[in-house]
Short mmCIF file of C-alpha atoms in Angstrom, two decimals:
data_model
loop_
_atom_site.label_atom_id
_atom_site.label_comp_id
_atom_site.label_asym_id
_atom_site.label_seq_id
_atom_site.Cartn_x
_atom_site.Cartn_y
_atom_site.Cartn_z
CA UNK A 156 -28.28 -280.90 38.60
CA UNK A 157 -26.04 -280.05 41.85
CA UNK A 158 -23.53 -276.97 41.13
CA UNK A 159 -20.20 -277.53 41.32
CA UNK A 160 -17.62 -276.19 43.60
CA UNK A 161 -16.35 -273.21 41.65
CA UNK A 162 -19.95 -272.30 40.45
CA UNK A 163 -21.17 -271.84 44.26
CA UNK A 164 -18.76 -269.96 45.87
CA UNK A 165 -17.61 -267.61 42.29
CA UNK A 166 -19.86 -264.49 44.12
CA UNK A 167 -16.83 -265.18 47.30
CA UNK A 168 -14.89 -262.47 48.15
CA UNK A 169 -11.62 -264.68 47.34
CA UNK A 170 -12.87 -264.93 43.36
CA UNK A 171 -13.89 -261.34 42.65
CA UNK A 172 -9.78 -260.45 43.90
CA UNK A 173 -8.88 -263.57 41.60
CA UNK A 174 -10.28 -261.25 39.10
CA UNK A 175 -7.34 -258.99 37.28
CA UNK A 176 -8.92 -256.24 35.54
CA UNK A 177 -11.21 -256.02 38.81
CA UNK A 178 -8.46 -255.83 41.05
CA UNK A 179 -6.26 -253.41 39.16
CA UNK A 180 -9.51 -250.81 38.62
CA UNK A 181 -9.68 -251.22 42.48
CA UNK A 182 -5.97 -250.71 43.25
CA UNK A 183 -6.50 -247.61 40.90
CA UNK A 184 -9.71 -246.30 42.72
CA UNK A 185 -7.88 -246.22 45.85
CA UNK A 186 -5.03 -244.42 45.22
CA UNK A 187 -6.99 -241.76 43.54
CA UNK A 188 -9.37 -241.70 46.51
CA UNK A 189 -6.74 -240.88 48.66
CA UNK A 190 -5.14 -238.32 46.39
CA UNK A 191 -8.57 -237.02 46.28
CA UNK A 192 -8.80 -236.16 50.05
CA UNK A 193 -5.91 -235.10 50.33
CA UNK A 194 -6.19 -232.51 48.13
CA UNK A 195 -9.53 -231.63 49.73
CA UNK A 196 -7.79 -231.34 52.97
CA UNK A 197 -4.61 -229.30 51.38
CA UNK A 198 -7.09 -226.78 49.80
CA UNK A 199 -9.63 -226.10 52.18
CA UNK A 200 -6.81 -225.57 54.83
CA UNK A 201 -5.18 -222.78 52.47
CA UNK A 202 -8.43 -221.55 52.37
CA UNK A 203 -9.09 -221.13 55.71
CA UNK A 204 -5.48 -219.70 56.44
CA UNK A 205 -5.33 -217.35 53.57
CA UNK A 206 -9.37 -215.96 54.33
CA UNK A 207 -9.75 -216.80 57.79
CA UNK A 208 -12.85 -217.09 56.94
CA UNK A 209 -14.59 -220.32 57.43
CA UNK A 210 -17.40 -219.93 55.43
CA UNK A 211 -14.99 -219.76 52.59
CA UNK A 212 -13.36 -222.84 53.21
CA UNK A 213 -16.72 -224.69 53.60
CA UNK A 214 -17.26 -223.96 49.82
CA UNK A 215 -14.46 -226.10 48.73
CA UNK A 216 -16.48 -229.25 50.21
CA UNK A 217 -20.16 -227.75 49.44
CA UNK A 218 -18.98 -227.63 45.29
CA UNK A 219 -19.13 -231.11 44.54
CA UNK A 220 -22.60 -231.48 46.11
CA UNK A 221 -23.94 -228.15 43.84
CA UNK A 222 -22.15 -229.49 40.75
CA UNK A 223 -23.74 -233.65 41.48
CA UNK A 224 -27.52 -231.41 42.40
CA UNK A 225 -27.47 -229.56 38.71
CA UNK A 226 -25.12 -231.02 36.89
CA UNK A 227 -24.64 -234.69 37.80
CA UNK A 228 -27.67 -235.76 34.77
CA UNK A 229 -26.33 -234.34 31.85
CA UNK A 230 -22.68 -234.63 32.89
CA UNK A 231 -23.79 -238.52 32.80
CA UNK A 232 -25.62 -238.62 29.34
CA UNK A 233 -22.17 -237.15 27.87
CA UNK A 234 -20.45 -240.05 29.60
CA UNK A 235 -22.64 -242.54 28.13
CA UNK A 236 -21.84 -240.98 24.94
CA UNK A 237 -18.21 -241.60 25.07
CA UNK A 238 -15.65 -244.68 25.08
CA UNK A 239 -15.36 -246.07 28.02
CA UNK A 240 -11.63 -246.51 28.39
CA UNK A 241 -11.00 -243.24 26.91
CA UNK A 242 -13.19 -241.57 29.37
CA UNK A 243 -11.68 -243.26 32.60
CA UNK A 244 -7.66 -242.45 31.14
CA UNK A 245 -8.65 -239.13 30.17
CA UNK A 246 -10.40 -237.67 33.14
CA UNK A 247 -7.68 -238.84 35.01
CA UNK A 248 -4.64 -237.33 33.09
CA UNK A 249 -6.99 -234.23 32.93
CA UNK A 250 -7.26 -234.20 37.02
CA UNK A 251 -3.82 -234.48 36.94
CA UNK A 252 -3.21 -231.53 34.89
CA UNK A 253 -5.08 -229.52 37.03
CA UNK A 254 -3.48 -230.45 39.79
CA UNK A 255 0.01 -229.27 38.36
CA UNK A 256 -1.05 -226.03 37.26
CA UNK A 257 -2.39 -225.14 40.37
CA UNK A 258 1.25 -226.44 41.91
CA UNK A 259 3.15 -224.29 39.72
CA UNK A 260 0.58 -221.02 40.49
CA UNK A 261 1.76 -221.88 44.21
CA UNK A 262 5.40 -222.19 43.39
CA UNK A 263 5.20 -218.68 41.36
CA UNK A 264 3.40 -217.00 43.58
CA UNK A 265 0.55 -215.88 41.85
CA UNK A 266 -2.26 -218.22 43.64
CA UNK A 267 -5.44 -216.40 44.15
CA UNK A 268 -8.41 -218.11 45.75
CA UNK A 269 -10.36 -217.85 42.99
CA UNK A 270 -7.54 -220.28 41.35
CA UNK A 271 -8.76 -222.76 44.30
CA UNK A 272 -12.22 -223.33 43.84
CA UNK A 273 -12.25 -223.25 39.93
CA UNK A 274 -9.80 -226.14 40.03
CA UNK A 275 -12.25 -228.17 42.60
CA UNK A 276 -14.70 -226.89 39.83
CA UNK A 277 -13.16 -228.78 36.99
CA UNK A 278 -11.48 -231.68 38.98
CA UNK A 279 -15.81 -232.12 40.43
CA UNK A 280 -16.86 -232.23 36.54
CA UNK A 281 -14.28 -234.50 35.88
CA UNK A 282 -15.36 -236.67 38.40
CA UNK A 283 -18.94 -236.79 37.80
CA UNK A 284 -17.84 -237.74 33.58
CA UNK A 285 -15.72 -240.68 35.62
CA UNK A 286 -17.73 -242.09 38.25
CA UNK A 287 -20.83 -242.84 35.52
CA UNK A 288 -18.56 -244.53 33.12
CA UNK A 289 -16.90 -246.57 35.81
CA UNK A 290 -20.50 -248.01 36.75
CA UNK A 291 -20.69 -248.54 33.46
CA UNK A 292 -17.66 -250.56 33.18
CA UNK A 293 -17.75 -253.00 36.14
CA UNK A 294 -20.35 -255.10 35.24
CA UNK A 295 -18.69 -255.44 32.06
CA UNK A 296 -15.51 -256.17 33.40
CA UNK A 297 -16.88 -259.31 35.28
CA UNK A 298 -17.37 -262.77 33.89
CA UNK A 299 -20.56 -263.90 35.53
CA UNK A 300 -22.05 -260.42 36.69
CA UNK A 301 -25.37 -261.71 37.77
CA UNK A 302 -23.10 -263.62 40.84
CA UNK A 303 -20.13 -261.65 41.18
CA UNK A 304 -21.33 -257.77 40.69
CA UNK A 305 -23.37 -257.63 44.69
CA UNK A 306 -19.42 -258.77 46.28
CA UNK A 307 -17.40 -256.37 43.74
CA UNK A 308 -20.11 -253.46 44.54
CA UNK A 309 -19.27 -254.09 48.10
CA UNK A 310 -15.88 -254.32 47.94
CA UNK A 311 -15.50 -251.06 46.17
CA UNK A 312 -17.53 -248.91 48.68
CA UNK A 313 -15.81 -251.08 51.71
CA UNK A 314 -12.74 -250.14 50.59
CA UNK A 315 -13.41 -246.72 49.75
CA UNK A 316 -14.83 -246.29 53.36
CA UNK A 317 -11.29 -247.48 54.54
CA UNK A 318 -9.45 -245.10 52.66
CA UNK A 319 -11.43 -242.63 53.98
CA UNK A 320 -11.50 -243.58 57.45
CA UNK A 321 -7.53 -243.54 56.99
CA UNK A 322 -6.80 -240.61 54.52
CA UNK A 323 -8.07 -238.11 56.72
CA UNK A 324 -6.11 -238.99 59.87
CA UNK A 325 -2.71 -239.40 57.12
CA UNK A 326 -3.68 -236.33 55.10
CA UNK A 327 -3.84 -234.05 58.70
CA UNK A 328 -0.60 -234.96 59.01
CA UNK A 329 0.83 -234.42 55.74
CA UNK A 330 -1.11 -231.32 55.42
CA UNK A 331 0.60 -230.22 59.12
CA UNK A 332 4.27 -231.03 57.64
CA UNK A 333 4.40 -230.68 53.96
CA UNK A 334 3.99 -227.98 51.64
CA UNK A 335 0.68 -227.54 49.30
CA UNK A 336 2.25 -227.21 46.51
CA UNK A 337 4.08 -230.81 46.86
CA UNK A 338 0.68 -232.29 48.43
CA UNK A 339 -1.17 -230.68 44.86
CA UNK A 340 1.82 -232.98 42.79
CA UNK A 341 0.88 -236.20 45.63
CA UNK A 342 -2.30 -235.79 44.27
CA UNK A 343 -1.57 -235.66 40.30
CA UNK A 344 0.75 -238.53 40.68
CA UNK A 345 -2.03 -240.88 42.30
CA UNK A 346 -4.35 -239.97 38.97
CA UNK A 347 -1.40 -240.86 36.71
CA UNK A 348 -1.06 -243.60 38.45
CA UNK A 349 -5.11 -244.71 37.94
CA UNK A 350 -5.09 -243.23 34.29
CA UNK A 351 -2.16 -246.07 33.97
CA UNK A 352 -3.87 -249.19 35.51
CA UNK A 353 -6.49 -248.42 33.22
CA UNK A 354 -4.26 -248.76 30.13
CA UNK A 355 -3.84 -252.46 31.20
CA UNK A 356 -7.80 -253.34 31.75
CA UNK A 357 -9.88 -254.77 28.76
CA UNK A 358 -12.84 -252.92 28.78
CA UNK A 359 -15.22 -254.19 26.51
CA UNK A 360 -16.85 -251.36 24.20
CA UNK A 361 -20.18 -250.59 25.19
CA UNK A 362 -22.80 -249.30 22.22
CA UNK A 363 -24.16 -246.17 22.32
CA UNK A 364 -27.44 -245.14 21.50
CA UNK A 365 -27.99 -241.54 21.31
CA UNK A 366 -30.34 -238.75 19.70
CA UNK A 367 -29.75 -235.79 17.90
CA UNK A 368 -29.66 -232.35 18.65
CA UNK A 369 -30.28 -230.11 21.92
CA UNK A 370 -33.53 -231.49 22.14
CA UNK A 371 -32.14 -235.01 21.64
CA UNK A 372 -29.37 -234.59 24.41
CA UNK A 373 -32.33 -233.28 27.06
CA UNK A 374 -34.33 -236.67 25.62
CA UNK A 375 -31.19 -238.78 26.60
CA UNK A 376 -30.84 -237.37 29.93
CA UNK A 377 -34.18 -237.75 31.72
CA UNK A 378 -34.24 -241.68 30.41
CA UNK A 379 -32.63 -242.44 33.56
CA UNK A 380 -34.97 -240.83 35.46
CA UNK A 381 -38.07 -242.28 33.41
CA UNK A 382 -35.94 -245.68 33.39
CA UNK A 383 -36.18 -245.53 37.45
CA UNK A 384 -40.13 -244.73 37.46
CA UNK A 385 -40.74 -247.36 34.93
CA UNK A 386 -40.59 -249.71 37.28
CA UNK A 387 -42.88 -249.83 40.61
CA UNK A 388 -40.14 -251.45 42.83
CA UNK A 389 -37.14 -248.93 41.73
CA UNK A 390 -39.99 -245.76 42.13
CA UNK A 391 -40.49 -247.00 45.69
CA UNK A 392 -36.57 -247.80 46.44
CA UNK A 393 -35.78 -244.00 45.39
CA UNK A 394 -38.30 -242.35 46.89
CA UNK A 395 -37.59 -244.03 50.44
CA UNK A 396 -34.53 -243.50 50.30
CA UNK A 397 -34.91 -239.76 49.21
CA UNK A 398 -37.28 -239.15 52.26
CA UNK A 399 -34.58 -241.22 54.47
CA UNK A 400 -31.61 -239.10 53.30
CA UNK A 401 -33.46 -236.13 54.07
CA UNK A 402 -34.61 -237.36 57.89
CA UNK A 403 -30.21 -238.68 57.97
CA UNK A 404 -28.61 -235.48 56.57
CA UNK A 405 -28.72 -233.66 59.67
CA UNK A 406 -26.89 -236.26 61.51
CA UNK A 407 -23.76 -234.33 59.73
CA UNK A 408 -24.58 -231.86 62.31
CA UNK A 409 -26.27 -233.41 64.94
CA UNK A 410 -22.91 -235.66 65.52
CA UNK A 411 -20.11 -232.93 66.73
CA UNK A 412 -23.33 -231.37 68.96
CA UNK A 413 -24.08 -234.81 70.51
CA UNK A 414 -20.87 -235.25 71.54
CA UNK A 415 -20.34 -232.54 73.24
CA UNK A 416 -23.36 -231.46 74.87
CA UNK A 417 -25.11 -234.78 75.75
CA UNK A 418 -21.97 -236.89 75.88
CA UNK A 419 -19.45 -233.94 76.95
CA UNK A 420 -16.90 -236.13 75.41
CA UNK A 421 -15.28 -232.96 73.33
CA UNK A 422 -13.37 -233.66 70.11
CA UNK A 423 -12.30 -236.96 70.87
CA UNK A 424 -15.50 -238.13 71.50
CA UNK A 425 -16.85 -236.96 68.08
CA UNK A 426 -13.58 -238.68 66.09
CA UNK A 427 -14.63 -241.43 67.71
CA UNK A 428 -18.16 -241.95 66.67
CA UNK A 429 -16.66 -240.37 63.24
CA UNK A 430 -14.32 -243.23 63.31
CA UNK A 431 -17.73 -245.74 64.02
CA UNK A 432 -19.61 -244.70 61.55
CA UNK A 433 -17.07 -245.47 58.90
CA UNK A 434 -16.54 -249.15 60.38
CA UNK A 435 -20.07 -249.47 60.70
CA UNK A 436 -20.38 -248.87 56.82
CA UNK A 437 -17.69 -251.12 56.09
CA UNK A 438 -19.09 -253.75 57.50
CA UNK A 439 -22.20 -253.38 56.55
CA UNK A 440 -21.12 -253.26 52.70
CA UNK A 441 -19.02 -256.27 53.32
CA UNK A 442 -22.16 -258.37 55.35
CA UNK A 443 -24.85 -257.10 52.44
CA UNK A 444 -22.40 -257.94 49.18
CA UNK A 445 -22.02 -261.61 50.90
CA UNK A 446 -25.89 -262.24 51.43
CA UNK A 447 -26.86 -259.75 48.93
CA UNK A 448 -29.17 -262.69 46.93
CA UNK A 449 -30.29 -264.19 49.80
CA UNK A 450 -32.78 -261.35 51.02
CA UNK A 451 -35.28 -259.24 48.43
CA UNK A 452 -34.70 -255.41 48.28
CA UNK A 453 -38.12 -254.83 50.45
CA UNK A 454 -36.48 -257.01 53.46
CA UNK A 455 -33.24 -255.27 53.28
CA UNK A 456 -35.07 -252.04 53.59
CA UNK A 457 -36.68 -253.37 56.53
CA UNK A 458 -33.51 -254.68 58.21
CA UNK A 459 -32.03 -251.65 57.24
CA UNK A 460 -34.36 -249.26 58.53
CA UNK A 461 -34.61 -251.21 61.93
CA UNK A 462 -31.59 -251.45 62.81
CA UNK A 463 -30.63 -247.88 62.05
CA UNK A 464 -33.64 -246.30 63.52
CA UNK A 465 -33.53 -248.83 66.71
CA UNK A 466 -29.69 -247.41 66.89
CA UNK A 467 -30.97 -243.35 66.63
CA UNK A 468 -32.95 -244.27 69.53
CA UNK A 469 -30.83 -246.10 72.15
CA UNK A 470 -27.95 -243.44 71.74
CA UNK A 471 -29.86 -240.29 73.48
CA UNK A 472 -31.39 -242.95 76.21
CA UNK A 473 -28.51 -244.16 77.28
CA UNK A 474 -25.80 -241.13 77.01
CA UNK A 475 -22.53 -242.73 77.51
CA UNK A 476 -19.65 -242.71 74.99
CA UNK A 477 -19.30 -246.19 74.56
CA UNK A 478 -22.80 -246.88 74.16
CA UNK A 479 -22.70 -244.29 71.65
CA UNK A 480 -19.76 -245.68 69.41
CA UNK A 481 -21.84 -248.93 69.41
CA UNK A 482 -24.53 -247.39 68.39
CA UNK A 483 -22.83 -244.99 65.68
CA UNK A 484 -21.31 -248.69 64.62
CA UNK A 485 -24.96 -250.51 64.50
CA UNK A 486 -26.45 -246.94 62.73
CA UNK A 487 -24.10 -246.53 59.82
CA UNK A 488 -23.94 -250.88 59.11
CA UNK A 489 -27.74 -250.69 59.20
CA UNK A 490 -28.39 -247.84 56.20
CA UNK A 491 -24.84 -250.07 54.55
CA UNK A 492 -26.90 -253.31 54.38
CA UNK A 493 -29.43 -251.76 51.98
CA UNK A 494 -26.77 -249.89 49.68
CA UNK A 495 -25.19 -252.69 47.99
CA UNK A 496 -27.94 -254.70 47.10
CA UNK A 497 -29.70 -251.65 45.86
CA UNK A 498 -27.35 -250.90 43.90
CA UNK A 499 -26.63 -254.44 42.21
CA UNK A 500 -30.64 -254.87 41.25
CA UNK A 501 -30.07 -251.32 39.62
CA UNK A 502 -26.98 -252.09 37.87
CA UNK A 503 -28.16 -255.78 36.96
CA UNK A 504 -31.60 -254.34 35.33
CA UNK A 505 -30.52 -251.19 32.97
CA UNK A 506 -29.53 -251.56 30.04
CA UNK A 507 -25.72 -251.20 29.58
CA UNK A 508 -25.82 -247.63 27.04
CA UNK A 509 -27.96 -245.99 29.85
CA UNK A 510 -26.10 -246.68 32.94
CA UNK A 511 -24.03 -244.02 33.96
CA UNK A 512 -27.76 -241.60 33.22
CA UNK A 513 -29.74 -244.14 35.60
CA UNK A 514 -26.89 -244.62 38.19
CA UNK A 515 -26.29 -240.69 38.28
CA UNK A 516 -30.58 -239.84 38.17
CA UNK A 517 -30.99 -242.23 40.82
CA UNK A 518 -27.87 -240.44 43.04
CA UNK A 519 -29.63 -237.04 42.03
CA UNK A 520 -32.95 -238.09 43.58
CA UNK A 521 -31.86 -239.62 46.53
CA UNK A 522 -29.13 -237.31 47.76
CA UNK A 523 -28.12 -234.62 45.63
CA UNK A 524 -31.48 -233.00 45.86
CA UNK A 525 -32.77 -234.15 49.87
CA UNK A 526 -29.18 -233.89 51.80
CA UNK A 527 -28.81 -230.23 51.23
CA UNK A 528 -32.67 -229.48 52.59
CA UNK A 529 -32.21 -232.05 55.24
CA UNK A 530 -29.07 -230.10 56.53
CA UNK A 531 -31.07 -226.99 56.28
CA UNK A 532 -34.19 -228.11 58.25
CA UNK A 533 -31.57 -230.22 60.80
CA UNK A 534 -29.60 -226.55 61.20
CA UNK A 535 -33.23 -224.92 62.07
CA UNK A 536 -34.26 -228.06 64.46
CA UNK A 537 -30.68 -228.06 66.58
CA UNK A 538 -31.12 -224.45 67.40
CA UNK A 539 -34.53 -225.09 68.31
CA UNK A 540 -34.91 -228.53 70.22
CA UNK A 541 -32.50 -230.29 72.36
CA UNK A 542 -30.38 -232.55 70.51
CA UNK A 543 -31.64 -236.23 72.25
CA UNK A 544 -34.91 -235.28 71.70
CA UNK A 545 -34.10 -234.88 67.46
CA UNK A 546 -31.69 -238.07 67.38
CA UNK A 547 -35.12 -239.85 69.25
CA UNK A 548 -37.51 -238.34 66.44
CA UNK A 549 -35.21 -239.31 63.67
CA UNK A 550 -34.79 -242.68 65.17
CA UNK A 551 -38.90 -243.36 65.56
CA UNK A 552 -39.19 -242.10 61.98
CA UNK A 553 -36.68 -244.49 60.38
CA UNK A 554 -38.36 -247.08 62.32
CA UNK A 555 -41.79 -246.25 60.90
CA UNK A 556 -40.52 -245.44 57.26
CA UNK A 557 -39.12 -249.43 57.85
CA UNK A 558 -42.38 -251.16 59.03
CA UNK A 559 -44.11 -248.59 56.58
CA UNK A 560 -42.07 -250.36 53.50
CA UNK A 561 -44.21 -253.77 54.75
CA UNK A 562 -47.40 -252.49 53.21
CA UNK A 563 -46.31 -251.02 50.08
CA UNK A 564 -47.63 -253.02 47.36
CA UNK A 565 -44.50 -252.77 44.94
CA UNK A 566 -42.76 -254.18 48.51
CA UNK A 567 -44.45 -256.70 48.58
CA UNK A 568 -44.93 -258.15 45.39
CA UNK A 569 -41.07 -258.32 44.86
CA UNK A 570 -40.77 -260.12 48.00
CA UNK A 571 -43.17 -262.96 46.72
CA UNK A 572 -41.61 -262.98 43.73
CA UNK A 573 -37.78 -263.59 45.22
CA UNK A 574 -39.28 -266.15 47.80
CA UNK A 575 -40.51 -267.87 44.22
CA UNK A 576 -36.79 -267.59 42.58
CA UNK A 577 -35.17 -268.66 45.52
CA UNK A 578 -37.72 -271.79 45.86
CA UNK A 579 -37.06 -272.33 42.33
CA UNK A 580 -33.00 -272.03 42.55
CA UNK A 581 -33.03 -274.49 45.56
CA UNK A 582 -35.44 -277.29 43.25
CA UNK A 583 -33.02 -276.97 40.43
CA UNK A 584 -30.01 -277.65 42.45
CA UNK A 585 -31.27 -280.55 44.41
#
């Protein structure tokens, strides 16, 4: 039987924005996205001016990733626990709230640094209760998940990645020519603005299944981490991409260095490739949510890993800005094209009360634990080796861990198993 027209193109980019409750969670997302770097920027800027130390203003960034390392699990298993709606209005209005009071400590006078980083404290924990529940919700949200969720997945991180390419060139400014006290009420308007559009999205309640007790709640949170390992092809997924977030974290370092001792293109130069990498992952979200069915996970790891690692390697043999921006461009699509489909298989296979604990466990493993030793070894390997010759080893190792993924067996058996779906798929619609 031959689908009809609607039914083949309802994963297009065109239906998902067709989509209200879709569209107005991703309005919402936005503006709180740029609320929320903004008040990064605002913060760590009074920081910096009121310590001069910048060690102390480096803390304001560093606390979400300690809070997601220790915290991100059970922060998750509460948000499982809770309604959904609830949750996402709440943590908003509470953001907001925080927001203010720190405003009106600025406007009295009596801000204290300490004031600073326990409000990125709570307004982290707040986020880390949001983001699981908002996983939760999307698929939920959607009429035909299975189709639509790969496109919606990639149109939330694409746009996110745009906000954050332009945020940080609008907050500078704002942050040069406004006061912190009116940029900390910017930033509680955009979250009463999100906690709003939520009022206006039906979110279907999800059950809850939950045990008993201390000893219950420390059951419920490692599910998503024994949900992960139950299966062979997830196991594999988390820890490549664990061992490739550690080889990748130093590239947070490596970049500003690169620039300007191998490129000696100064600041500009590193805004530039800054400015690459975050087209380079939009694109790459966009390009994997289209053809997200069309490939299985073990060949997007291999284009993925090819193309990033080939990238790593071209940019210290061939040390010219422009080849560089390309390459920055090519780098950040390639490690994009596996994100969104990982993410949809993830979503599409848990069960909807565990979510937010599988989405969070898998985040945990992959980044919160590996980024923070990868920037540690990079520190240790810049001060030590000369910068081409680390963005060359980092490059041959992606390349490896991506021919490497070929000869896994968990690899390869999903790979015969979507060649046998897709065959199927294509019989049934001739």
């Amino acid at each position: 039987m031959k689908q009809t027209k609607n039914e083949i193109h309802n994963d297009s980019y065109g239906s998902i924005l067709r989509i209200p409750s879709f569209c107005v969670l991703l309005v919402g997302r936005l503006i709180s996205g740029a609320g929320q770097i903004l008040f990064s920027m605002a913060t760590m800027w009074y920081i910096l001016q009121l310590t001069e130390s910048a060690l102390a203003a480096a803390l304001i960034p560093m606390l979400p990733y300690f809070i997601y390392a220790f915290l991100g699990i059970p922060l998750a298993t509460i948000s499982d626990r809770l309604p959904k709606k609830q949750l996402l209005i709440w943590t908003d209005i509470l953001r907001a709230c925080v927001a203010c009071i720190l405003a009106l400590l600025f406007m009295s006078g009596q801000m204290v640094p300490w004031h600073i980083y326990a409000a990125n404290l709570l307004i982290a924990i707040l986020g880390f209760l949001f983001n699981p529940a908002t996983q939760t919700v999307i698929p939920a949200i959607l009429p035909n998940p299975s189709k639509q969720l790969a496109p919606a997945n990639a149109l939330l991180n694409s746009s996110s990645k745009t906000i954050e390419l332009l945020g940080y060139a609008i907050g500078g400014i704002l942050v040069a020519f406004i006061s912190v006290q009116s940029i900390l009420f910017i930033y509680a308007l955009t979250f009463l603005v999100s906690s709003l559009s939520i009022v206006f999205i039906h979110i279907p309640v999800t059950k809850v299944v939950k045990q008993k007790g201390i000893s219950g709640f420390m059951r419920d949170s490692i599910q998503g981490i024994t949900f992960l390992f139950s299966r062979k092809i997830l196991a594999c997924c988390i820890i490549f991409g664990a061992i490739i977030n550690f080889a990748g974290a130093p590239l947070h370092i490596f970049t500003p260095i690169f620039a300007n001792m191998v490129l000696h293109a100064g600041p500009q130069g590193y805004g530039l490739l800054q400015s690459a990498f975050a087209a380079g992952s939009i694109a790459g979200s966009l390009l994997s949510g289209k053809y997200a069915k069309r490939l299985s996970l073990a060949r997007w790891f291999l284009i993925s890993y090819l193309i990033s690692g080939a990238s790593l390697l071209l940019m210290p043999m061939f040390p010219n800005l422009y080849i560089a921006i390309a390459c920055s461009f090519l780098l950040m699509l390639g490690l994009a094209l596996v994100n969104v489909p990982l993410v949809t298989s993830i979503l599409l296979s848990t069960p909807e009360e565990k979510r937010g604990r599988v989405m969070n466990s898998m985040g945990v493993l992959m980044s919160g634990i590996s980024n923070p030793l990868g920037l540690l070894l990079g520190g240790w390997f810049i001060e030590t080796y000369n910068p081409s010759w680390v963005y060359m080893g980092i490059g041959v190792f992606v390349v490896i861990m991506g021919l490497t993924s070929l000869f896994v067996r968990p690899f390869r058996e999903e790979q015969g198993t979507h060649s046998r779906t897709q065959k199927a798929s294509i019989s049934s619609e001739v």
